[in-house]
Amino acid sequence: MMIPTIPTPDELLDKGFRRAKKAADKVRTSKVPRRMKGKKIEETRVIAACQIIKDSLKMILNRVPSIEQLPEFYQDYIDITVGVDEMKKSLGALNWAFGILTQLEKDFGSKIRRSDSEKATMYQRQAYGRIASVVNKIKKDLNFLDFAKAKLRNMPTIDFEAVTIVIAGFPNVGKSTLLRQITNAEPEVANYPFTTKGIQIGHLEINWKKIQFIDTPGLLDRPIMDMNDIELNAMVALEHLADTILFIFDGSETCGFPLENQLNLYNEIKKVFNLDTIVLFNKMDIVKTKEIDENYVNQYINQFNEVILISAQDGNGIEKILNKIESIEKTQKEEKFEKY
């Protein structure tokens, strides 16, 4: 989300009053009749100050996308990262200030026009006091939006038209290696809340079909029972995107996690996403060369109707994965959404 630069209350007031003075100086050197000039100068200062501050607020309100109109993934992302309710509250405060400044501009402009020169100066000072009070009341909201700008600066760029495959599996099972083999490029890495390294996104095109791979280190590589509520919400955010889960087992167990644990993680993620899953058993070259008990590994492989055996490091089995991926189509996300 691209949030514009957020000014402080002092910056808003300084900009408004400084430009209002310039506008008033132009009136001072104009050919307005002497008896009207004093009132016109004060009216101009009030109206210009209100309009300049309002323009700054309106620019922020116009450039921050409506949260309700964003894809559900981004709505959840914002909620996880900074809080949707707080974002709406802060934007609402800016809108409130805009409305109050509009009313002040109208009321004090009218008072100045109907008054004599001496009272016009008094009303101008009163107006400036009210303007400053309104702007200072939204200080915490401006601060929050500045915080949100920093937190959301590197929000992942998602292709919502592409078939999306979310990669899961314990650390060191070969997810990043496989992602690089399949996409033949360094994956894009972007911030994602509550992951250890940031979301990795890889892209591929097969027969004019765009395919997007998403790996979230630190999120889909540990038991769900160990996750807190916010991390579970992050899982739901990913659920909005996934068309298929690609789950990687390390058949050699050199990742440091027994196959039994890997199977438990698979079953948990399968329940959460409720999607078709492509099952890969990686590092099968190590299983053979290290003389690991293949019967032990096969008892886990045989629990699945379809498994692709690969060695991501060597590129063995990649063609079979691509053939499988080619048949995947986008799914209707509303039909498979499951809340915790």
Short mmCIF file of C-alpha atoms in Angstrom, two decimals:
data_model
loop_
_atom_site.label_atom_id
_atom_site.label_comp_id
_atom_site.label_asym_id
_atom_site.label_seq_id
_atom_site.Cartn_x
_atom_site.Cartn_y
_atom_site.Cartn_z
CA MET A 1 0.00 0.00 0.00
CA MET A 2 1.45 3.34 -1.07
CA ILE A 3 0.73 5.84 1.69
CA PRO A 4 1.93 9.38 0.92
CA THR A 5 4.27 11.32 3.18
CA ILE A 6 2.43 12.15 6.40
CA PRO A 7 3.11 15.61 7.87
CA THR A 8 3.16 16.43 11.57
CA PRO A 9 0.60 18.91 12.97
CA ASP A 10 3.34 21.57 13.17
CA GLU A 11 4.24 20.99 9.52
CA LEU A 12 0.60 21.26 8.47
CA LEU A 13 0.06 24.48 10.42
CA ASP A 14 3.33 26.01 9.29
CA LYS A 15 2.51 25.29 5.65
CA GLY A 16 -1.04 26.58 5.99
CA PHE A 17 -0.21 29.80 7.84
CA ARG A 18 2.90 30.55 5.74
CA ARG A 19 1.06 30.28 2.45
CA ALA A 20 -1.91 32.12 3.87
CA LYS A 21 0.44 35.04 4.67
CA LYS A 22 1.68 35.07 1.07
CA ALA A 23 -1.91 35.12 -0.18
CA ALA A 24 -2.72 38.00 2.18
CA ASP A 25 0.36 39.92 1.04
CA LYS A 26 -0.94 39.80 -2.51
CA VAL A 27 -4.20 41.35 -1.35
CA ARG A 28 -2.24 44.00 0.56
CA THR A 29 -0.56 45.15 -2.65
CA SER A 30 -3.73 44.89 -4.75
CA LYS A 31 -6.12 47.68 -5.78
CA VAL A 32 -8.85 46.71 -3.30
CA PRO A 33 -10.46 49.90 -1.85
CA ARG A 34 -8.75 51.05 1.38
CA ARG A 35 -11.92 50.73 3.50
CA MET A 36 -12.31 47.08 2.45
CA LYS A 37 -8.67 46.01 2.26
CA GLY A 38 -8.18 45.24 5.97
CA LYS A 39 -11.15 42.90 6.08
CA LYS A 40 -10.16 41.31 2.74
CA ILE A 41 -6.65 40.60 4.02
CA GLU A 42 -7.94 38.83 7.18
CA GLU A 43 -10.58 36.91 5.24
CA THR A 44 -7.96 35.75 2.76
CA ARG A 45 -5.66 34.57 5.54
CA VAL A 46 -8.40 32.46 7.14
CA ILE A 47 -9.72 31.01 3.89
CA ALA A 48 -6.26 30.28 2.47
CA ALA A 49 -5.03 28.64 5.70
CA CYS A 50 -8.08 26.36 5.84
CA GLN A 51 -7.89 25.44 2.16
CA ILE A 52 -4.15 24.68 2.18
CA ILE A 53 -4.43 22.41 5.24
CA LYS A 54 -7.55 20.79 3.79
CA ASP A 55 -5.70 20.13 0.53
CA SER A 56 -2.96 18.28 2.44
CA LEU A 57 -5.53 16.17 4.29
CA LYS A 58 -7.49 15.47 1.12
CA MET A 59 -4.34 14.34 -0.67
CA ILE A 60 -3.73 11.75 2.04
CA LEU A 61 -7.36 10.58 2.02
CA ASN A 62 -7.40 10.29 -1.79
CA ARG A 63 -4.11 8.43 -2.08
CA VAL A 64 -4.75 5.82 0.61
CA PRO A 65 -6.85 3.09 -1.07
CA SER A 66 -10.21 2.20 0.44
CA ILE A 67 -9.49 -0.88 2.55
CA GLU A 68 -12.85 -2.47 1.70
CA GLN A 69 -11.99 -2.34 -2.01
CA LEU A 70 -8.67 -4.14 -1.60
CA PRO A 71 -8.38 -7.91 -2.18
CA GLU A 72 -8.97 -9.92 0.99
CA PHE A 73 -5.30 -10.87 1.18
CA TYR A 74 -4.30 -7.21 1.50
CA GLN A 75 -7.10 -6.50 3.96
CA ASP A 76 -5.81 -9.28 6.20
CA TYR A 77 -2.21 -8.20 5.63
CA ILE A 78 -3.01 -4.66 6.80
CA ASP A 79 -4.95 -6.02 9.77
CA ILE A 80 -2.07 -8.26 10.82
CA THR A 81 0.57 -5.58 10.33
CA VAL A 82 -1.00 -2.37 11.68
CA GLY A 83 -4.69 -3.07 12.35
CA VAL A 84 -7.55 -2.31 9.98
CA ASP A 85 -9.72 -0.71 12.68
CA GLU A 86 -6.94 1.65 13.73
CA MET A 87 -6.28 2.54 10.09
CA LYS A 88 -9.95 3.33 9.49
CA LYS A 89 -10.13 5.32 12.72
CA SER A 90 -7.15 7.47 11.75
CA LEU A 91 -8.44 8.12 8.25
CA GLY A 92 -11.83 8.95 9.75
CA ALA A 93 -10.13 11.50 12.03
CA LEU A 94 -8.56 13.21 9.02
CA ASN A 95 -11.94 13.31 7.33
CA TRP A 96 -13.45 14.82 10.51
CA ALA A 97 -10.76 17.52 10.55
CA PHE A 98 -11.43 18.28 6.89
CA GLY A 99 -15.12 18.81 7.65
CA ILE A 100 -14.46 21.04 10.68
CA LEU A 101 -11.98 23.18 8.71
CA THR A 102 -14.58 23.59 5.96
CA GLN A 103 -17.06 24.87 8.52
CA LEU A 104 -14.49 27.20 10.12
CA GLU A 105 -13.61 28.60 6.72
CA LYS A 106 -17.28 29.33 6.05
CA ASP A 107 -18.15 30.70 9.50
CA PHE A 108 -15.15 32.95 10.07
CA GLY A 109 -15.09 34.14 6.48
CA SER A 110 -18.70 35.26 6.93
CA LYS A 111 -17.98 36.94 10.30
CA ILE A 112 -15.03 38.86 8.88
CA ARG A 113 -16.99 40.07 5.87
CA ARG A 114 -19.77 41.40 8.12
CA SER A 115 -17.44 43.06 10.65
CA ASP A 116 -15.35 46.22 10.75
CA SER A 117 -11.56 46.12 10.29
CA GLU A 118 -10.78 45.96 14.03
CA LYS A 119 -13.06 42.99 14.64
CA ALA A 120 -11.82 41.33 11.44
CA THR A 121 -8.36 41.03 12.98
CA MET A 122 -9.87 39.59 16.17
CA TYR A 123 -11.87 37.02 14.19
CA GLN A 124 -8.78 36.07 12.17
CA ARG A 125 -6.87 35.34 15.39
CA GLN A 126 -9.79 33.33 16.74
CA ALA A 127 -9.93 31.36 13.50
CA TYR A 128 -6.20 30.57 13.65
CA GLY A 129 -6.62 29.34 17.22
CA ARG A 130 -9.48 27.05 16.20
CA ILE A 131 -7.55 25.80 13.16
CA ALA A 132 -4.54 24.94 15.33
CA SER A 133 -6.77 23.17 17.85
CA VAL A 134 -8.38 21.00 15.16
CA VAL A 135 -5.05 20.02 13.60
CA ASN A 136 -3.49 19.19 16.97
CA LYS A 137 -6.44 16.92 17.81
CA ILE A 138 -5.44 14.58 14.96
CA LYS A 139 -1.79 14.38 16.01
CA LYS A 140 -2.01 10.75 17.14
CA ASP A 141 -3.81 9.84 13.92
CA LEU A 142 -1.13 11.45 11.77
CA ASN A 143 1.50 9.64 13.83
CA PHE A 144 -0.27 6.32 13.30
CA LEU A 145 -0.51 6.85 9.53
CA ASP A 146 3.20 7.67 9.42
CA PHE A 147 3.85 4.41 11.33
CA ALA A 148 1.59 2.51 8.90
CA LYS A 149 3.42 4.00 5.92
CA ALA A 150 6.71 2.60 7.21
CA LYS A 151 5.25 -0.83 8.06
CA LEU A 152 3.39 -1.25 4.77
CA ARG A 153 6.09 0.13 2.49
CA ASN A 154 7.31 -3.30 1.40
CA MET A 155 3.97 -5.07 1.21
CA PRO A 156 4.29 -8.06 -1.17
CA THR A 157 3.21 -7.52 -4.76
CA ILE A 158 0.73 -10.28 -5.55
CA ASP A 159 -0.49 -11.26 -9.01
CA PHE A 160 -4.16 -12.09 -8.37
CA GLU A 161 -4.66 -13.35 -11.92
CA ALA A 162 -1.97 -16.01 -11.65
CA VAL A 163 -2.45 -19.55 -10.40
CA THR A 164 -0.94 -19.43 -6.91
CA ILE A 165 0.95 -22.27 -5.29
CA VAL A 166 1.86 -21.90 -1.62
CA ILE A 167 4.93 -23.89 -0.57
CA ALA A 168 5.01 -25.52 2.86
CA GLY A 169 7.32 -27.79 4.82
CA PHE A 170 9.78 -27.67 7.70
CA PRO A 171 12.94 -25.52 7.49
CA ASN A 172 15.81 -26.87 5.38
CA VAL A 173 13.67 -29.34 3.43
CA GLY A 174 14.66 -27.57 0.19
CA LYS A 175 11.87 -25.03 -0.36
CA SER A 176 14.08 -22.17 -1.48
CA THR A 177 16.23 -24.45 -3.61
CA LEU A 178 13.16 -25.83 -5.34
CA LEU A 179 11.73 -22.36 -5.87
CA ARG A 180 14.92 -21.28 -7.61
CA GLN A 181 14.99 -24.43 -9.75
CA ILE A 182 11.39 -24.06 -10.88
CA THR A 183 11.42 -20.32 -11.57
CA ASN A 184 14.98 -20.31 -12.91
CA ALA A 185 15.56 -16.97 -11.15
CA GLU A 186 16.15 -15.43 -7.77
CA PRO A 187 12.71 -15.16 -6.14
CA GLU A 188 11.46 -11.74 -5.13
CA VAL A 189 11.71 -11.33 -1.37
CA ALA A 190 9.28 -8.96 0.39
CA ASN A 191 8.24 -8.28 3.97
CA TYR A 192 5.52 -10.42 5.45
CA PRO A 193 4.40 -10.11 9.06
CA PHE A 194 5.46 -12.84 11.49
CA THR A 195 7.84 -14.65 9.21
CA THR A 196 11.55 -14.89 9.92
CA LYS A 197 12.93 -13.99 6.51
CA GLY A 198 10.09 -12.42 4.56
CA ILE A 199 7.82 -13.87 1.94
CA GLN A 200 9.50 -15.26 -1.20
CA ILE A 201 7.63 -15.00 -4.48
CA GLY A 202 8.64 -16.77 -7.68
CA HIS A 203 6.95 -16.55 -11.07
CA LEU A 204 6.67 -18.98 -13.96
CA GLU A 205 4.73 -19.14 -17.22
CA ILE A 206 3.71 -22.46 -18.78
CA ASN A 207 1.82 -22.37 -22.09
CA TRP A 208 0.77 -18.75 -21.46
CA LYS A 209 -0.52 -19.61 -17.99
CA LYS A 210 0.96 -17.42 -15.26
CA ILE A 211 1.92 -19.32 -12.11
CA GLN A 212 3.01 -17.75 -8.83
CA PHE A 213 4.87 -19.56 -6.05
CA ILE A 214 4.79 -18.24 -2.48
CA ASP A 215 7.08 -19.44 0.28
CA THR A 216 6.75 -17.98 3.78
CA PRO A 217 9.76 -18.95 5.91
CA GLY A 218 8.86 -18.97 9.58
CA LEU A 219 5.12 -19.42 9.06
CA LEU A 220 4.33 -22.63 7.20
CA ASP A 221 7.27 -24.53 8.62
CA ARG A 222 6.20 -25.28 12.19
CA PRO A 223 3.25 -26.86 13.97
CA ILE A 224 0.11 -24.76 13.95
CA MET A 225 -0.43 -25.48 17.65
CA ASP A 226 2.72 -23.40 18.31
CA MET A 227 1.32 -20.35 16.51
CA ASN A 228 -0.30 -17.38 18.22
CA ASP A 229 -3.58 -15.80 17.11
CA ILE A 230 -1.90 -13.23 14.89
CA GLU A 231 0.13 -15.89 13.10
CA LEU A 232 -3.03 -17.90 12.56
CA ASN A 233 -4.59 -14.83 10.96
CA ALA A 234 -1.56 -14.64 8.69
CA MET A 235 -2.34 -18.20 7.63
CA VAL A 236 -5.85 -17.12 6.73
CA ALA A 237 -4.43 -14.26 4.67
CA LEU A 238 -2.40 -16.77 2.66
CA GLU A 239 -5.47 -18.95 2.34
CA HIS A 240 -7.08 -16.21 0.26
CA LEU A 241 -4.36 -16.70 -2.35
CA ALA A 242 -3.65 -20.42 -2.54
CA ASP A 243 -4.96 -22.56 -5.37
CA THR A 244 -2.75 -25.51 -4.42
CA ILE A 245 -0.35 -26.39 -1.61
CA LEU A 246 3.04 -27.80 -2.54
CA PHE A 247 4.26 -29.67 0.53
CA ILE A 248 7.88 -30.79 0.66
CA PHE A 249 9.07 -33.70 2.78
CA ASP A 250 12.76 -34.27 3.40
CA GLY A 251 13.04 -38.01 2.91
CA SER A 252 16.59 -38.01 4.25
CA GLU A 253 15.60 -36.24 7.50
CA THR A 254 18.83 -34.21 7.18
CA CYS A 255 16.68 -31.11 7.78
CA GLY A 256 16.65 -32.17 11.42
CA PHE A 257 12.98 -33.17 11.62
CA PRO A 258 11.78 -36.80 11.61
CA LEU A 259 9.34 -37.83 8.90
CA GLU A 260 6.70 -38.42 11.57
CA ASN A 261 6.86 -34.74 12.54
CA GLN A 262 6.81 -33.71 8.91
CA LEU A 263 3.70 -35.80 8.35
CA ASN A 264 1.98 -34.18 11.34
CA LEU A 265 2.72 -30.73 9.92
CA TYR A 266 1.35 -31.83 6.55
CA ASN A 267 -1.91 -32.98 8.14
CA GLU A 268 -2.32 -29.71 10.05
CA ILE A 269 -1.73 -27.52 7.01
CA LYS A 270 -4.00 -29.71 4.91
CA LYS A 271 -6.84 -29.05 7.37
CA VAL A 272 -6.23 -25.31 7.39
CA PHE A 273 -6.10 -24.80 3.64
CA ASN A 274 -8.57 -27.48 2.59
CA LEU A 275 -6.97 -27.68 -0.86
CA ASP A 276 -5.55 -30.20 -3.25
CA THR A 277 -1.90 -30.77 -2.38
CA ILE A 278 1.14 -31.72 -4.41
CA VAL A 279 3.38 -33.92 -2.25
CA LEU A 280 7.12 -33.96 -2.90
CA PHE A 281 9.74 -36.10 -1.22
CA ASN A 282 13.02 -34.24 -1.61
CA LYS A 283 16.68 -35.27 -1.14
CA MET A 284 16.00 -38.76 -2.42
CA ASP A 285 19.56 -38.85 -3.77
CA ILE A 286 20.77 -38.64 -0.17
CA VAL A 287 18.45 -41.49 0.83
CA LYS A 288 20.21 -43.70 -1.69
CA THR A 289 23.80 -42.56 -1.29
CA LYS A 290 23.70 -42.54 2.51
CA GLU A 291 22.11 -46.00 2.58
CA ILE A 292 19.17 -44.73 4.61
CA ASP A 293 16.57 -47.42 5.27
CA GLU A 294 14.37 -47.06 2.19
CA ASN A 295 11.66 -49.21 3.75
CA TYR A 296 11.42 -46.66 6.55
CA VAL A 297 11.05 -43.82 4.02
CA ASN A 298 8.64 -45.80 1.86
CA GLN A 299 6.22 -46.34 4.72
CA TYR A 300 5.63 -42.57 4.63
CA ILE A 301 5.66 -42.28 0.84
CA ASN A 302 3.06 -45.06 0.59
CA GLN A 303 0.59 -43.06 2.70
CA PHE A 304 -0.11 -40.86 -0.34
CA ASN A 305 -1.88 -41.76 -3.57
CA GLU A 306 0.51 -39.67 -5.60
CA VAL A 307 4.03 -38.54 -4.70
CA ILE A 308 6.81 -36.96 -6.75
CA LEU A 309 10.32 -38.02 -5.73
CA ILE A 310 12.90 -35.33 -6.38
CA SER A 311 16.36 -33.99 -5.70
CA ALA A 312 15.89 -30.22 -5.85
CA GLN A 313 19.62 -29.57 -5.55
CA ASP A 314 20.36 -31.57 -8.71
CA GLY A 315 17.16 -30.63 -10.54
CA ASN A 316 15.97 -34.24 -10.66
CA GLY A 317 12.18 -34.52 -10.82
CA ILE A 318 11.59 -30.86 -11.72
CA GLU A 319 10.01 -31.79 -15.05
CA LYS A 320 7.46 -33.98 -13.28
CA ILE A 321 6.55 -31.08 -10.98
CA LEU A 322 6.08 -28.75 -13.95
CA ASN A 323 3.84 -31.29 -15.69
CA LYS A 324 1.70 -31.53 -12.56
CA ILE A 325 1.55 -27.78 -12.09
CA GLU A 326 0.46 -27.23 -15.69
CA SER A 327 -2.95 -28.77 -14.97
CA ILE A 328 -3.73 -26.57 -11.94
CA GLU A 329 -6.50 -24.00 -12.37
CA LYS A 330 -7.54 -21.07 -10.23
CA THR A 331 -10.17 -21.84 -7.61
CA GLN A 332 -13.05 -19.87 -6.17
CA LYS A 333 -11.63 -18.63 -2.89
CA GLU A 334 -15.02 -18.04 -1.28
CA GLU A 335 -15.90 -21.72 -1.58
CA LYS A 336 -12.83 -22.94 0.34
CA PHE A 337 -12.40 -20.29 3.00
CA GLU A 338 -12.22 -21.75 6.50
CA LYS A 339 -12.00 -19.65 9.67
CA TYR A 340 -10.26 -20.76 12.83
#
